[in-house]
Amino acid sequence: MDFGLVLQTDPPGSRTVGLMRRAERNGFRYGWTFDSAVLWQEPYVIHSRVLEHTEKLIVGPMVTNPGTRSWEVTASTFATLNEMYGNRTVCGIGRGDSAMRVAGRKPNTLARLSEAMSVIRDLAEGREAVLDGTPVRLPWVRDSKLPVWMGAYGPKALAMAGREADGFILQLADPYLTEYMVKAVRVAAVEAGRDPDEVTICVAAPAYVGDDLAHAREQCRWFGGMVGNHVADLVERYGENSDLVPTALTDYIKARQGYDYSHHGRAGNPDTAFVPDEVVDRFCLLGPAEAHVQRLKELRDLGVDQFAVYAMHDATESTIDAYGSEIIPALGAGS
């Protein structure tokens, strides 16, 4: 199992770079950042510095979207980073939540996301793509590779990830929901004539290593609110009791009243008080190192290839170090 670190690009940018270097020293292979230009610093500038100051770390957004950047600019950015530092980038992409809504826009449609994934990948890898009806190619691109991993929760998005994406990003670590959604992605891949093992499975969730479970829950409760934004979209589309969306995902948002993106992804977010302890425990990895190892082995057995640690809490450094010393080694070959 691979491991990634997910951070917001809060200033100073040098701290983000330093934490990514720390993660690489501790055995993490991926460095991810949020991509919401209004809320945080520009991620790709920081990605360039991370690549310069690490040796093998693969970097990318978790996640970008088709609406806030023109597709040829996104593709050119990735291809430039690949030319400068080797093929060490990955494009996490979704319909858009904080980046779109904080600017008064609606998330993108799945049709637009599908087209964007194809265009961005083709352009970043040097192939011609049709952009708004015009054939376009980046003539300077040589030997660039850009895996495109799609974030999804709902049935149509899961099916699209299986048909079209190089990887699937699931932002929660509940084993039941992971099994359900990984199966949906793999079935769609098979139906599309693909080898389902070619779709990389990435589970991303907060991890907090420590013995004070109550404190860890409060530090990570924000995550249930973040996921709840996507769940609310699913409930609006499919209804509260739809057979197409598991109630284990949707039931907890019934008490959700609103959401202020100024607190997005932050410990102590006042808009996430509705998230019960049971959901925090299911969606996140909390407790001593052995509890993390147990859950991660369960996820690995369900086909998860990477666990990406959201580390927006008051124990960022110690959690990175604990993963490096106790948890990542326990998930090595043969364990």
mmCIF file of C-alpha atoms in Angstrom, residues 61-238:
data_model
loop_
_atom_site.group_PDB
_atom_site.id
_atom_site.type_symbol
_atom_site.label_atom_id
_atom_site.label_comp_id
_atom_site.label_asym_id
_atom_site.label_seq_id
_atom_site.Cartn_x
_atom_site.Cartn_y
_atom_site.Cartn_z
ATOM 1 C CA PRO A 61 -4.247 18.339 -6.435
ATOM 2 C CA MET A 62 -6.906 16.577 -4.367
ATOM 3 C CA VAL A 63 -8.810 17.737 -6.256
ATOM 4 C CA THR A 64 -8.889 20.241 -9.084
ATOM 5 C CA ASN A 65 -11.973 20.717 -11.263
ATOM 6 C CA PRO A 66 -12.864 21.662 -14.858
ATOM 7 C CA GLY A 67 -14.338 25.066 -14.010
ATOM 8 C CA THR A 68 -11.751 27.299 -12.349
ATOM 9 C CA ARG A 69 -8.863 26.821 -14.803
ATOM 10 C CA SER A 70 -8.869 26.494 -18.581
ATOM 11 C CA TRP A 71 -8.009 22.949 -19.551
ATOM 12 C CA GLU A 72 -5.028 23.754 -21.723
ATOM 13 C CA VAL A 73 -3.482 25.743 -18.856
ATOM 14 C CA THR A 74 -3.978 22.827 -16.455
ATOM 15 C CA ALA A 75 -2.441 20.417 -18.966
ATOM 16 C CA SER A 76 0.486 22.738 -19.696
ATOM 17 C CA THR A 77 1.158 23.163 -15.979
ATOM 18 C CA PHE A 78 1.413 19.419 -15.416
ATOM 19 C CA ALA A 79 3.507 18.900 -18.535
ATOM 20 C CA THR A 80 5.881 21.671 -17.468
ATOM 21 C CA LEU A 81 6.334 20.143 -14.019
ATOM 22 C CA ASN A 82 6.971 16.767 -15.637
ATOM 23 C CA GLU A 83 9.586 18.235 -17.973
ATOM 24 C CA MET A 84 11.363 19.961 -15.102
ATOM 25 C CA TYR A 85 11.251 17.159 -12.512
ATOM 26 C CA GLY A 86 10.426 13.942 -14.345
ATOM 27 C CA ASN A 87 6.993 12.345 -14.479
ATOM 28 C CA ARG A 88 6.133 12.985 -10.836
ATOM 29 C CA THR A 89 2.633 14.432 -11.120
ATOM 30 C CA VAL A 90 -0.897 13.094 -10.850
ATOM 31 C CA CYS A 91 -4.114 14.973 -11.578
ATOM 32 C CA GLY A 92 -6.830 14.439 -8.991
ATOM 33 C CA ILE A 93 -10.048 15.935 -10.336
ATOM 34 C CA GLY A 94 -13.734 16.138 -9.466
ATOM 35 C CA ARG A 95 -16.862 18.189 -10.140
ATOM 36 C CA GLY A 96 -15.713 20.925 -7.748
ATOM 37 C CA ASP A 97 -16.881 21.835 -4.255
ATOM 38 C CA SER A 98 -15.101 24.621 -2.368
ATOM 39 C CA ALA A 99 -13.356 26.034 -5.456
ATOM 40 C CA MET A 100 -16.656 26.457 -7.275
ATOM 41 C CA ARG A 101 -19.160 27.246 -4.531
ATOM 42 C CA VAL A 102 -17.058 29.839 -2.726
ATOM 43 C CA ALA A 103 -17.071 31.839 -5.983
ATOM 44 C CA GLY A 104 -20.838 31.474 -6.419
ATOM 45 C CA ARG A 105 -20.656 28.754 -9.071
ATOM 46 C CA LYS A 106 -22.292 25.360 -9.200
ATOM 47 C CA PRO A 107 -20.206 22.180 -9.420
ATOM 48 C CA ASN A 108 -19.527 20.995 -12.948
ATOM 49 C CA THR A 109 -21.650 18.364 -14.641
ATOM 50 C CA LEU A 110 -20.299 14.850 -15.066
ATOM 51 C CA ALA A 111 -20.375 15.343 -18.840
ATOM 52 C CA ARG A 112 -18.083 18.349 -18.547
ATOM 53 C CA LEU A 113 -15.825 16.487 -16.130
ATOM 54 C CA SER A 114 -15.585 13.560 -18.545
ATOM 55 C CA GLU A 115 -14.558 15.812 -21.420
ATOM 56 C CA ALA A 116 -12.064 17.696 -19.238
ATOM 57 C CA MET A 117 -10.353 14.516 -18.050
ATOM 58 C CA SER A 118 -9.804 13.364 -21.622
ATOM 59 C CA VAL A 119 -8.599 16.742 -22.905
ATOM 60 C CA ILE A 120 -6.255 17.432 -19.984
ATOM 61 C CA ARG A 121 -4.695 13.962 -20.157
ATOM 62 C CA ASP A 122 -4.234 14.081 -23.937
ATOM 63 C CA LEU A 123 -2.728 17.566 -23.976
ATOM 64 C CA ALA A 124 -0.444 16.889 -20.998
ATOM 65 C CA GLU A 125 0.860 13.751 -22.714
ATOM 66 C CA GLY A 126 1.500 15.506 -26.040
ATOM 67 C CA ARG A 127 -1.537 14.322 -28.007
ATOM 68 C CA GLU A 128 -3.980 16.470 -29.916
ATOM 69 C CA ALA A 129 -7.314 17.225 -28.275
ATOM 70 C CA VAL A 130 -10.385 19.161 -29.344
ATOM 71 C CA LEU A 131 -10.829 22.248 -27.185
ATOM 72 C CA ASP A 132 -14.103 24.144 -27.702
ATOM 73 C CA GLY A 133 -14.280 22.782 -31.230
ATOM 74 C CA THR A 134 -10.654 23.575 -32.101
ATOM 75 C CA PRO A 135 -7.957 20.900 -32.432
ATOM 76 C CA VAL A 136 -5.102 21.832 -30.070
ATOM 77 C CA ARG A 137 -1.755 20.241 -29.220
ATOM 78 C CA LEU A 138 1.135 21.330 -26.987
ATOM 79 C CA PRO A 139 3.991 20.943 -29.500
ATOM 80 C CA TRP A 140 6.810 21.061 -26.944
ATOM 81 C CA VAL A 141 5.614 18.136 -24.816
ATOM 82 C CA ARG A 142 7.888 15.089 -24.879
ATOM 83 C CA ASP A 143 7.438 11.851 -22.891
ATOM 84 C CA SER A 144 5.088 13.420 -20.325
ATOM 85 C CA LYS A 145 2.750 11.084 -18.434
ATOM 86 C CA LEU A 146 -0.250 12.281 -16.444
ATOM 87 C CA PRO A 147 -2.487 9.804 -14.602
ATOM 88 C CA VAL A 148 -5.934 11.308 -13.999
ATOM 89 C CA TRP A 149 -7.680 10.155 -10.813
ATOM 90 C CA MET A 150 -11.333 11.020 -10.307
ATOM 91 C CA GLY A 151 -13.107 11.741 -7.037
ATOM 92 C CA ALA A 152 -16.599 10.238 -6.816
ATOM 93 C CA TYR A 153 -19.414 9.181 -4.470
ATOM 94 C CA GLY A 154 -22.642 8.821 -6.455
ATOM 95 C CA PRO A 155 -23.574 5.935 -8.757
ATOM 96 C CA LYS A 156 -23.125 7.800 -12.037
ATOM 97 C CA ALA A 157 -19.787 9.261 -10.955
ATOM 98 C CA LEU A 158 -18.536 5.898 -9.702
ATOM 99 C CA ALA A 159 -19.433 4.317 -13.038
ATOM 100 C CA MET A 160 -17.641 7.089 -14.904
ATOM 101 C CA ALA A 161 -14.525 6.639 -12.775
ATOM 102 C CA GLY A 162 -14.505 2.949 -13.649
ATOM 103 C CA ARG A 163 -14.945 3.625 -17.365
ATOM 104 C CA GLU A 164 -12.629 6.569 -17.823
ATOM 105 C CA ALA A 165 -10.257 7.410 -14.960
ATOM 106 C CA ASP A 166 -6.777 6.077 -14.252
ATOM 107 C CA GLY A 167 -7.566 6.171 -10.543
ATOM 108 C CA PHE A 168 -10.508 6.543 -8.163
ATOM 109 C CA ILE A 169 -10.343 8.830 -5.115
ATOM 110 C CA LEU A 170 -12.742 8.065 -2.264
ATOM 111 C CA GLN A 171 -12.721 10.688 0.458
ATOM 112 C CA LEU A 172 -13.665 8.555 3.475
ATOM 113 C CA ALA A 173 -12.226 5.454 5.131
ATOM 114 C CA ASP A 174 -15.348 3.530 6.098
ATOM 115 C CA PRO A 175 -14.712 -0.135 5.142
ATOM 116 C CA TYR A 176 -18.375 -0.836 4.318
ATOM 117 C CA LEU A 177 -18.669 2.163 2.006
ATOM 118 C CA THR A 178 -15.225 1.524 0.553
ATOM 119 C CA GLU A 179 -16.216 -2.024 -0.388
ATOM 120 C CA TYR A 180 -19.486 -0.789 -1.902
ATOM 121 C CA MET A 181 -17.882 1.944 -3.984
ATOM 122 C CA VAL A 182 -14.790 0.029 -5.084
ATOM 123 C CA LYS A 183 -17.083 -2.728 -6.326
ATOM 124 C CA ALA A 184 -19.125 -0.187 -8.331
ATOM 125 C CA VAL A 185 -15.975 1.226 -9.927
ATOM 126 C CA ARG A 186 -14.626 -2.207 -10.799
ATOM 127 C CA VAL A 187 -17.913 -3.413 -12.274
ATOM 128 C CA ALA A 188 -18.039 -0.329 -14.492
ATOM 129 C CA ALA A 189 -14.450 -0.904 -15.575
ATOM 130 C CA VAL A 190 -15.212 -4.501 -16.581
ATOM 131 C CA GLU A 191 -18.352 -3.423 -18.452
ATOM 132 C CA ALA A 192 -16.219 -0.900 -20.357
ATOM 133 C CA GLY A 193 -13.790 -3.625 -21.377
ATOM 134 C CA ARG A 194 -11.061 -2.506 -18.994
ATOM 135 C CA ASP A 195 -8.940 -4.468 -16.566
ATOM 136 C CA PRO A 196 -10.344 -3.286 -13.194
ATOM 137 C CA ASP A 197 -6.907 -3.660 -11.620
ATOM 138 C CA GLU A 198 -5.697 -0.856 -13.891
ATOM 139 C CA VAL A 199 -7.808 1.627 -11.896
ATOM 140 C CA THR A 200 -5.777 2.746 -8.876
ATOM 141 C CA ILE A 201 -7.892 2.954 -5.715
ATOM 142 C CA CYS A 202 -7.043 5.808 -3.334
ATOM 143 C CA VAL A 203 -8.823 6.296 -0.016
ATOM 144 C CA ALA A 204 -8.274 9.710 1.560
ATOM 145 C CA ALA A 205 -9.296 10.626 5.114
ATOM 146 C CA PRO A 206 -8.027 12.356 8.244
ATOM 147 C CA ALA A 207 -5.694 10.304 10.415
ATOM 148 C CA TYR A 208 -4.851 11.265 13.982
ATOM 149 C CA VAL A 209 -2.455 9.101 15.991
ATOM 150 C CA GLY A 210 -2.919 9.323 19.765
ATOM 151 C CA ASP A 211 -4.677 7.830 22.768
ATOM 152 C CA ASP A 212 -7.126 10.689 23.449
ATOM 153 C CA LEU A 213 -9.964 9.587 21.193
ATOM 154 C CA ALA A 214 -12.328 12.387 22.214
ATOM 155 C CA HIS A 215 -9.761 15.027 21.301
ATOM 156 C CA ALA A 216 -8.940 13.303 18.024
ATOM 157 C CA ARG A 217 -12.618 13.268 17.092
ATOM 158 C CA GLU A 218 -12.945 17.002 17.683
ATOM 159 C CA GLN A 219 -9.859 17.651 15.569
ATOM 160 C CA CYS A 220 -11.269 15.623 12.665
ATOM 161 C CA ARG A 221 -15.022 16.285 12.873
ATOM 162 C CA TRP A 222 -14.655 18.848 10.077
ATOM 163 C CA PHE A 223 -14.219 15.985 7.611
ATOM 164 C CA GLY A 224 -17.784 14.787 8.039
ATOM 165 C CA GLY A 225 -18.927 18.284 7.134
ATOM 166 C CA MET A 226 -16.726 18.376 4.043
ATOM 167 C CA VAL A 227 -18.026 15.015 2.850
ATOM 168 C CA GLY A 228 -21.527 16.165 3.751
ATOM 169 C CA ASN A 229 -21.429 18.796 1.018
ATOM 170 C CA HIS A 230 -21.150 16.051 -1.596
ATOM 171 C CA VAL A 231 -23.673 13.857 0.199
ATOM 172 C CA ALA A 232 -26.195 16.712 0.211
ATOM 173 C CA ASP A 233 -25.878 16.876 -3.580
ATOM 174 C CA LEU A 234 -26.593 13.139 -3.787
ATOM 175 C CA VAL A 235 -29.657 13.423 -1.540
ATOM 176 C CA GLU A 236 -30.957 16.303 -3.633
ATOM 177 C CA ARG A 237 -30.493 14.266 -6.809
ATOM 178 C CA TYR A 238 -31.590 10.806 -5.675
#
